[in-house]
């Protein structure tokens, strides 16, 4: 029998003074074996994984808690005391820049009675004080002051009651990631070959990237996996779902020419659940004119290699498992925050190359908003699809009717051009891999689970 | 009339900010929080009367300083407590600008004309 022991995943495990004799009974955290809900060999998926509450709660502790998760961009923090708040799974988190300008991340929940100690989206502060009883925490999450501390006995140790820190925090070319899991592999290992594909967006400019315009946030009906999976694996929907947007954007008003509309391309299939798809037609680059003219593609070929410029730097899509996704041409990075089995919150940023001239930055910012902002002409197509899928998925017969992920079955191979395993552009291969990784994590006890 | 002590120079404190002067330098019972607000200087005992927090780290607004930890508020000129959870006033000291020097008169009550 396994029980859950939510020892804070910090370097200092909880002492008896913090946990007392508490022990959470295993019955509170039932575990579902999901191996019969995902069949990657035959390419079918059981819809219960999008609707079931027990599965969702198991995801929070076995998929989100142990994985590296995206927090934000380093350009959101520039001076000491800067902070922003976000979520890791459903856990509220403060990300701050401390006195030494080091990035810190910790749980946004007071250790006394559990209220959030910061309710702002972002700002600058000297301390995080709980508005309930006044426990005050410094920029590293350490407990700095307890009103009426004399009321506690001599065993009370302020050191023991700081905000729960993440176990590991690291950045990859400006992107901040963290995990609660002290045993997670280092970030570079967790990204693996995916980093090569990410560099098509993050390493175009020697000066790196920045985010502008704040974080755009909106709520959607739909399980978070519908969005994460689509960005990993689904070019297939483009010509159908986005038909009207493609008509509007085409210079002729008749939509893209056949060679571009039916572009060749590849799909990267990562064993750790990441995925990326990209056309390889040289003109399949649905970008803003000013941005297109800004880039020196020959210089980029020298910098990143032709395969990357003609591949993942085109109009591609990608997901870093589990819930960080991006679009290199649109300058969109986003996270799909889970909010129960039926709802997600989309948090999206506009990402720009730092050395772009101001007018190019502005053109790219507007292009991102027009295409993939909260009311973007592509974004609204996608959100509508996910919400439509979710809206009917609790029907009994509906929920028991499996979904088809069979496109490109057996097509995965090393193609000699792109790192790792790739499939065709039009394929469900990265989706199958996404769910294989998901099922593997769901069926593996996480670091916080101990065998009795 | 006590002797004045030079505690800072004009320009050491940004407008709307405070700095902490160690009691070893002032001979006072507590550190001194020196504030600059709207072109005038103010000095208060630095430790909040509510809990252990440095008022010099606080937020200066509308002639008052708000404690950075629990948002108790004190009048910059008189030290009078203006907001819970603090409920005891703090001590205000007279400060004067003489040329480029900022002079503290520990224990002297600031006048209306405090510079």
XYZ file of C-alpha atoms in Angstrom:
567
model
C 0.000 0.000 0.000
C 1.318 3.418 -0.790
C 0.626 6.532 1.215
C 1.388 10.078 0.374
C 3.925 11.953 2.460
C 3.945 15.543 1.362
C 7.263 16.360 2.882
C 8.272 19.733 1.526
C 10.684 18.907 -1.238
C 13.345 21.239 0.105
C 16.865 20.270 1.043
C 15.706 20.151 4.660
C 12.958 17.578 5.119
C 10.255 18.394 7.618
C 11.112 17.868 11.223
C 8.785 16.527 13.867
C 8.046 20.095 14.950
C 6.588 20.818 11.506
C 4.717 17.575 10.882
C 4.032 16.345 14.408
C 2.384 12.952 14.160
C 0.467 13.770 10.983
C 0.294 11.033 8.405
C -2.050 11.124 5.459
C -3.978 7.842 5.017
C -3.599 6.215 1.602
C -7.386 6.137 1.222
C -7.334 9.904 0.694
C -5.199 9.535 -2.413
C -6.466 6.589 -4.420
C -4.300 5.626 -7.371
C -5.733 4.644 -10.731
C -3.712 2.393 -13.036
C -4.040 4.276 -16.329
C -2.208 1.764 -18.526
C -5.509 0.519 -19.985
C -6.625 4.092 -20.864
C -3.795 4.840 -23.318
C -2.978 2.457 -26.180
C -0.141 3.921 -28.212
C 0.366 0.727 -30.203
C -3.103 0.928 -31.695
C -3.340 4.720 -31.420
C -6.455 5.061 -29.267
C -7.161 7.046 -26.114
C -9.951 6.688 -23.550
C -11.787 9.981 -22.984
C -11.896 9.440 -19.218
C -8.417 10.986 -19.060
C -10.003 14.342 -19.938
C -12.951 14.198 -17.555
C -12.285 12.056 -14.485
C -11.692 13.874 -11.185
C -9.548 11.101 -9.604
C -7.324 11.010 -12.660
C -7.009 14.779 -12.506
C -5.936 14.723 -8.862
C -3.438 11.975 -9.631
C -2.065 14.204 -12.412
C -1.470 17.017 -9.931
C 0.679 14.779 -7.726
C 2.320 12.506 -10.300
C 2.589 14.627 -13.466
C 2.762 18.249 -12.301
C 4.467 17.937 -8.899
C 7.440 15.870 -10.156
C 7.981 17.609 -13.545
C 9.934 20.710 -14.503
C 7.323 23.452 -15.047
C 7.571 26.833 -16.749
C 7.331 29.858 -14.434
C 8.082 32.886 -16.571
C 10.780 34.840 -18.408
C 13.870 36.342 -16.760
C 12.993 39.772 -18.203
C 10.005 39.881 -15.811
C 12.489 40.391 -12.951
C 15.085 43.157 -13.236
C 15.796 44.550 -9.747
C 15.833 43.198 -6.226
C 12.375 42.917 -4.743
C 10.745 42.358 -8.141
C 8.282 39.493 -8.094
C 5.504 37.861 -10.066
C 3.032 35.167 -9.104
C 2.047 32.114 -11.091
C 0.986 28.494 -10.625
C 2.751 25.156 -10.761
C -0.128 22.814 -11.462
C -2.751 24.256 -9.103
C -0.136 25.353 -6.569
C 0.232 29.143 -6.272
C 3.861 30.236 -6.495
C 5.785 33.466 -5.935
C 8.832 34.042 -8.129
C 11.063 36.779 -6.712
C 14.437 38.419 -7.191
C 16.201 38.417 -3.831
C 18.752 40.813 -2.295
C 21.535 39.138 -4.291
C 19.459 39.347 -7.514
C 19.051 35.590 -7.474
C 15.724 34.170 -8.674
C 13.755 32.369 -5.968
C 10.469 30.492 -6.144
C 8.295 29.297 -3.288
C 4.757 28.293 -2.455
C 2.406 31.247 -2.049
C 0.670 29.899 1.046
C 1.369 30.964 4.613
C 2.687 28.142 6.803
C 0.430 29.332 9.656
C -3.161 29.153 8.368
C -2.504 28.810 4.650
C -3.613 32.124 3.097
C -1.736 33.493 0.121
C 0.973 35.900 1.289
C 0.930 37.729 -2.059
C -2.195 38.476 -4.066
C -0.698 40.749 -6.701
C 0.142 39.555 -10.226
C 3.521 41.298 -10.181
C 5.340 44.183 -8.522
C 8.188 45.129 -6.228
C 8.241 44.527 -2.491
C 10.419 44.305 0.612
C 8.514 41.412 2.161
C 5.540 39.108 1.698
C 3.247 39.588 4.687
C 0.199 37.498 5.288
C -2.848 39.711 5.659
C -4.513 37.163 7.953
C -2.293 37.181 11.102
C 0.805 38.974 9.858
C 3.449 36.293 9.461
C 5.990 38.058 7.246
C 8.422 36.386 4.834
C 11.481 37.837 3.106
C 12.395 37.754 -0.603
C 13.766 34.229 -0.184
C 10.585 33.019 1.515
C 12.231 32.833 4.949
C 9.994 33.629 7.916
C 11.123 37.052 9.074
C 8.557 38.067 11.676
C 5.771 36.474 13.701
C 3.540 38.889 15.607
C 3.322 37.869 19.284
C 6.146 35.372 18.854
C 6.410 35.299 22.675
C 3.119 33.402 22.619
C 4.850 30.316 21.198
C 6.952 28.052 23.391
C 10.725 27.618 23.236
C 10.454 24.854 20.635
C 9.114 27.283 18.043
C 11.756 27.669 15.350
C 11.193 30.412 12.782
C 13.751 28.759 10.469
C 11.432 25.763 10.121
C 8.374 27.725 9.017
C 9.489 29.530 5.866
C 7.445 29.341 2.664
C 7.977 25.983 0.930
C 10.725 26.473 -1.674
C 10.878 24.667 -4.998
C 13.427 21.864 -5.010
C 15.194 22.980 -8.181
C 15.093 26.132 -10.295
C 16.982 26.731 -13.516
C 16.724 28.809 -16.654
C 17.078 27.883 -20.287
C 17.894 30.841 -22.572
C 15.729 33.216 -20.547
C 12.924 30.792 -19.689
C 12.555 30.073 -15.969
C 11.641 26.508 -15.015
C 11.304 24.909 -11.575
C 10.257 21.641 -10.008
C 9.196 20.475 -6.555
C 11.008 17.212 -7.258
C 14.466 16.999 -5.653
C 15.105 13.855 -7.698
C 14.163 15.309 -11.100
C 17.021 15.194 -13.606
C 18.707 18.584 -14.189
C 16.799 20.853 -16.601
C 19.121 20.327 -19.610
C 18.610 16.577 -19.282
C 14.843 17.002 -18.891
C 14.715 19.064 -22.096
C 16.992 16.662 -23.968
C 16.980 17.063 -27.753
C 13.981 19.391 -27.427
C 16.450 22.200 -26.632
C 17.740 22.019 -30.214
C 14.237 22.768 -31.482
C 13.614 25.472 -28.837
C 16.759 27.260 -29.970
C 15.048 28.010 -33.289
C 13.057 30.544 -31.273
C 15.325 31.338 -28.321
C 18.719 31.585 -30.014
C 18.010 33.580 -33.185
C 19.471 36.657 -31.531
C 22.873 36.613 -29.774
C 21.372 39.058 -27.267
C 18.561 36.645 -26.450
C 14.882 37.300 -25.944
C 12.552 39.408 -23.782
C 8.839 39.456 -23.068
C 6.728 42.593 -23.451
C 3.199 43.705 -22.654
C 2.629 41.716 -19.470
C 0.989 38.316 -19.199
C -2.295 37.807 -21.065
C -4.589 35.524 -19.087
C -7.885 33.932 -19.996
C -10.089 31.043 -18.920
C -11.213 28.255 -21.237
C -13.514 25.296 -20.792
C -11.398 22.316 -21.698
C -8.943 19.903 -20.127
C -5.368 21.260 -20.163
C -4.129 18.238 -22.150
C -6.279 19.157 -25.153
C -4.192 22.293 -25.625
C -0.810 20.843 -24.642
C -1.310 17.864 -26.953
C -2.398 20.011 -29.895
C 0.675 22.221 -29.691
C 2.885 19.120 -29.509
C 1.445 17.153 -32.386
C -1.267 18.810 -34.421
C -0.550 20.524 -37.709
C -3.435 18.504 -39.142
C -6.085 20.976 -37.909
C -4.516 24.050 -39.518
C -6.160 24.172 -42.946
C -9.564 23.213 -41.538
C -9.828 25.007 -38.192
C -8.025 28.118 -39.377
C -9.489 28.302 -42.901
C -11.006 31.747 -42.396
C -7.876 33.156 -40.752
C -5.702 31.838 -43.581
C -8.039 33.423 -46.137
C -7.839 36.784 -44.341
C -4.052 36.688 -44.070
C -3.298 35.658 -47.659
C -2.190 38.531 -49.894
C -4.412 37.292 -52.741
C -7.467 36.850 -50.518
C -7.770 33.294 -51.870
C -5.762 31.513 -49.192
C -2.230 30.152 -49.450
C -1.120 28.487 -52.690
C -1.330 24.715 -52.751
C 2.391 24.130 -52.214
C 2.270 26.048 -48.951
C -1.161 24.882 -47.818
C -0.074 21.278 -48.351
C 3.451 21.853 -47.146
C 5.859 19.029 -46.366
C 7.321 19.067 -42.887
C 8.446 17.045 -39.918
C 7.230 16.393 -36.410
C 9.674 15.878 -33.565
C 8.708 13.067 -31.172
C 10.457 13.266 -27.797
C 10.529 10.253 -25.445
C 9.968 12.624 -22.502
C 6.660 13.792 -23.977
C 7.788 16.979 -25.688
C 6.782 17.549 -29.301
C 7.248 20.022 -32.147
C 5.905 20.221 -35.679
C 7.094 22.439 -38.492
C 6.614 22.888 -42.234
C 9.744 22.659 -44.354
C 8.439 24.565 -47.380
C 10.716 27.650 -47.534
C 7.722 29.975 -47.950
C 5.631 28.444 -45.197
C 6.418 31.317 -42.899
C 3.229 33.089 -41.852
C 5.047 36.002 -40.273
C 4.679 39.768 -40.060
C 6.210 41.499 -43.087
C 8.387 43.820 -40.989
C 9.760 40.860 -39.054
C 10.372 38.838 -42.200
C 12.364 41.722 -43.674
C 14.287 42.179 -40.417
C 15.754 38.672 -40.460
C 18.931 37.935 -42.362
C 18.197 34.304 -43.188
C 21.714 33.634 -44.524
C 23.200 34.803 -41.213
C 20.647 32.689 -39.353
C 21.636 29.648 -41.440
C 25.248 30.238 -40.372
C 24.181 30.632 -36.762
C 21.601 27.872 -36.389
C 22.161 25.639 -39.418
C 19.970 25.435 -42.511
C 17.894 22.529 -41.178
C 16.790 24.572 -38.219
C 16.038 27.718 -40.241
C 14.063 25.764 -42.873
C 12.452 23.605 -40.173
C 11.508 24.601 -36.627
C 12.049 28.310 -37.357
C 9.174 28.287 -39.861
C 5.531 28.398 -38.829
C 5.980 25.712 -36.202
C 4.307 24.691 -32.986
C 5.667 22.969 -29.883
C 5.003 21.748 -26.356
C 7.535 21.180 -23.615
C 5.947 18.468 -21.464
C 3.688 18.851 -19.650
C 2.121 22.276 -20.182
C 4.464 24.861 -21.743
C 3.884 25.605 -25.428
C 5.182 28.077 -27.983
C 4.965 29.327 -31.557
C 8.297 30.599 -32.908
C 6.956 32.716 -35.798
C 4.144 34.282 -33.778
C 6.358 35.131 -30.817
C 3.951 33.411 -28.459
C 4.938 31.472 -25.368
C 2.205 30.165 -23.104
C 1.313 27.857 -20.277
C -1.870 25.844 -19.828
C -2.676 26.013 -16.107
C -4.920 23.120 -15.027
C -8.067 24.256 -13.189
C -9.939 21.044 -12.583
C -10.571 18.361 -15.230
C -12.854 20.629 -17.263
C -11.091 23.983 -17.235
C -7.761 25.600 -17.962
C -6.306 29.063 -17.655
C -4.167 30.183 -20.578
C -1.302 32.530 -19.660
C 0.429 33.903 -22.738
C 3.420 36.175 -23.284
C 4.735 38.012 -26.342
C 8.361 36.999 -26.855
C 10.696 39.185 -28.909
C 14.343 39.109 -29.942
C 16.111 41.695 -27.797
C 18.036 43.393 -30.581
C 15.059 43.934 -32.901
C 14.615 47.650 -33.709
C 11.606 49.219 -31.936
C 9.395 49.265 -35.052
C 10.050 45.559 -35.676
C 9.284 44.773 -32.048
C 6.013 46.669 -32.315
C 5.125 44.870 -35.561
C 5.802 41.501 -33.942
C 3.854 42.426 -30.803
C 0.815 43.392 -32.865
C 1.188 40.311 -35.072
C 1.232 38.092 -32.004
C -1.897 39.750 -30.612
C -3.673 39.590 -33.962
C -2.953 35.875 -34.432
C -2.496 34.335 -30.975
C -3.571 36.951 -28.413
C -6.709 36.231 -26.353
C -8.883 37.358 -29.270
C -6.390 36.356 -31.969
C -7.889 35.011 -35.173
C -6.100 31.657 -34.769
C -6.301 31.484 -30.981
C -10.075 31.765 -30.902
C -10.388 28.907 -33.419
C -8.316 26.645 -31.170
C -10.064 27.593 -27.927
C -13.438 26.985 -29.522
C -12.381 23.467 -30.550
C -11.092 22.506 -27.109
C -14.195 23.853 -25.363
C -16.419 22.057 -27.884
C -14.649 18.748 -27.235
C -14.932 19.219 -23.462
C -18.551 20.386 -23.480
C -19.943 17.018 -24.547
C -17.324 14.717 -23.085
C -19.201 13.829 -19.888
C -21.952 12.067 -21.841
C -21.872 8.364 -20.922
C -21.756 6.961 -24.434
C -19.547 9.861 -25.559
C -17.073 9.329 -22.742
C -16.867 5.607 -23.514
C -16.121 6.136 -27.194
C -12.342 6.119 -27.746
C -10.502 8.826 -29.689
C -8.301 8.215 -32.725
C -4.558 9.001 -32.605
C -3.590 6.681 -35.489
C -2.142 9.097 -38.040
C 1.480 8.255 -38.778
C 1.455 4.999 -36.795
C 4.861 3.407 -37.384
C 6.230 6.482 -39.197
C 8.603 7.492 -36.395
C 12.245 7.296 -37.486
C 15.659 8.943 -37.417
C 15.604 10.944 -40.648
C 19.282 11.967 -40.663
C 18.400 15.668 -40.695
C 16.679 16.425 -37.400
C 17.867 15.332 -33.939
C 16.022 12.490 -32.238
C 13.007 10.759 -33.714
C 10.725 12.491 -36.173
C 7.522 11.687 -38.019
C 5.608 13.381 -40.828
C 4.280 16.911 -40.268
C 0.741 15.521 -40.490
C 0.925 12.916 -37.736
C -0.243 12.003 -34.234
C 3.203 10.633 -33.322
C 4.142 13.328 -30.811
C 0.648 13.069 -29.332
C 1.072 9.328 -28.792
C 4.443 10.023 -27.205
C 2.923 12.785 -25.033
C 0.342 10.332 -23.671
C 2.887 7.530 -23.273
C 4.974 9.818 -21.092
C 1.854 10.965 -19.232
C 0.800 7.366 -18.539
C 4.298 6.445 -17.431
C 4.358 9.269 -14.860
C 0.774 8.509 -13.761
C 1.755 4.898 -13.024
C 5.033 5.703 -11.269
C 5.074 6.675 -7.592
C 6.553 10.167 -7.279
C 9.331 11.161 -4.885
C 6.796 12.169 -2.230
C 5.200 8.747 -2.083
C 6.653 6.192 0.267
C 5.957 2.504 0.576
C 4.559 1.469 3.913
C 19.113 72.416 23.507
C 21.175 69.337 22.620
C 24.088 69.322 20.265
C 23.287 68.440 16.699
C 24.866 65.371 15.064
C 25.609 65.222 11.350
C 23.965 62.029 10.131
C 23.917 62.443 6.362
C 24.380 64.836 3.494
C 21.834 66.255 1.105
C 21.399 63.717 -1.687
C 22.049 60.664 0.508
C 18.314 59.975 0.702
C 16.217 59.835 -2.445
C 12.888 61.613 -2.330
C 10.183 59.307 -1.008
C 12.746 56.968 0.557
C 14.364 56.346 3.921
C 17.781 55.285 5.170
C 18.714 53.698 8.470
C 21.388 55.396 10.632
C 22.963 53.057 13.197
C 22.466 54.073 16.828
C 26.224 53.729 17.322
C 26.552 56.862 15.200
C 23.720 58.798 16.850
C 23.956 57.686 20.478
C 20.189 57.255 20.492
C 18.353 54.349 22.133
C 17.224 53.078 18.720
C 18.530 53.340 15.169
C 17.235 56.393 13.337
C 15.170 56.265 10.150
C 15.876 59.371 8.076
C 13.286 60.125 5.401
C 13.083 62.582 2.544
C 9.616 63.548 1.385
C 8.541 66.469 -0.790
C 11.795 68.326 -0.192
C 11.825 67.964 3.600
C 13.665 65.624 5.942
C 12.205 63.685 8.859
C 13.705 61.424 11.520
C 11.924 58.702 13.497
C 13.041 55.860 15.722
C 13.657 53.132 13.172
C 12.073 50.105 14.831
C 8.338 49.816 14.353
C 6.476 49.934 17.663
C 4.425 46.919 16.588
C 6.981 44.249 15.609
C 10.656 44.171 14.694
C 10.772 45.938 11.359
C 12.867 48.803 10.019
C 10.702 51.806 9.169
C 13.505 53.062 6.907
C 12.463 50.185 4.595
C 8.865 51.360 4.660
C 6.699 53.086 2.087
C 6.544 56.883 2.272
C 3.298 58.512 1.203
C 1.214 61.559 2.185
C 3.433 62.623 5.088
C 3.439 59.172 6.623
C 5.551 56.018 6.559
C 3.939 52.616 6.270
C 5.775 49.710 7.904
C 7.048 47.246 5.273
C 5.904 44.204 7.250
C 2.426 44.852 8.631
C 1.447 48.244 7.175
C 1.188 50.073 10.502
C 1.485 53.810 9.747
C 3.274 56.714 11.447
C 3.251 60.466 10.881
C 6.669 61.481 9.543
C 6.649 64.790 11.434
C 5.318 63.772 14.859
C 5.775 59.990 14.996
C 2.108 59.659 15.846
C 0.654 56.231 15.097
C -1.931 56.479 12.320
C -2.957 52.909 11.607
C -3.414 49.453 13.135
C -1.929 46.922 13.672
C 0.540 49.361 15.306
C -1.034 51.140 18.255
C 1.830 53.000 19.931
C 3.340 56.178 18.554
C 7.043 56.294 17.820
C 9.587 59.011 18.612
C 10.230 61.812 16.141
C 13.464 63.841 16.268
C 14.230 67.299 14.940
C 16.422 67.407 11.823
C 17.869 70.476 10.170
C 19.646 71.070 6.889
C 22.782 73.169 7.354
C 24.461 73.780 4.028
C 24.978 70.280 2.635
C 24.737 68.605 6.037
C 21.712 66.998 7.616
C 21.854 67.489 11.367
C 19.912 65.398 13.886
C 18.886 66.772 17.299
C 18.102 63.583 19.229
C 15.171 63.843 21.564
C 14.099 67.279 20.382
C 10.540 67.559 19.201
C 10.359 68.695 15.598
C 8.603 71.960 14.996
C 6.026 72.653 12.302
C 8.845 74.204 10.268
C 11.055 71.102 10.317
C 13.181 71.050 7.211
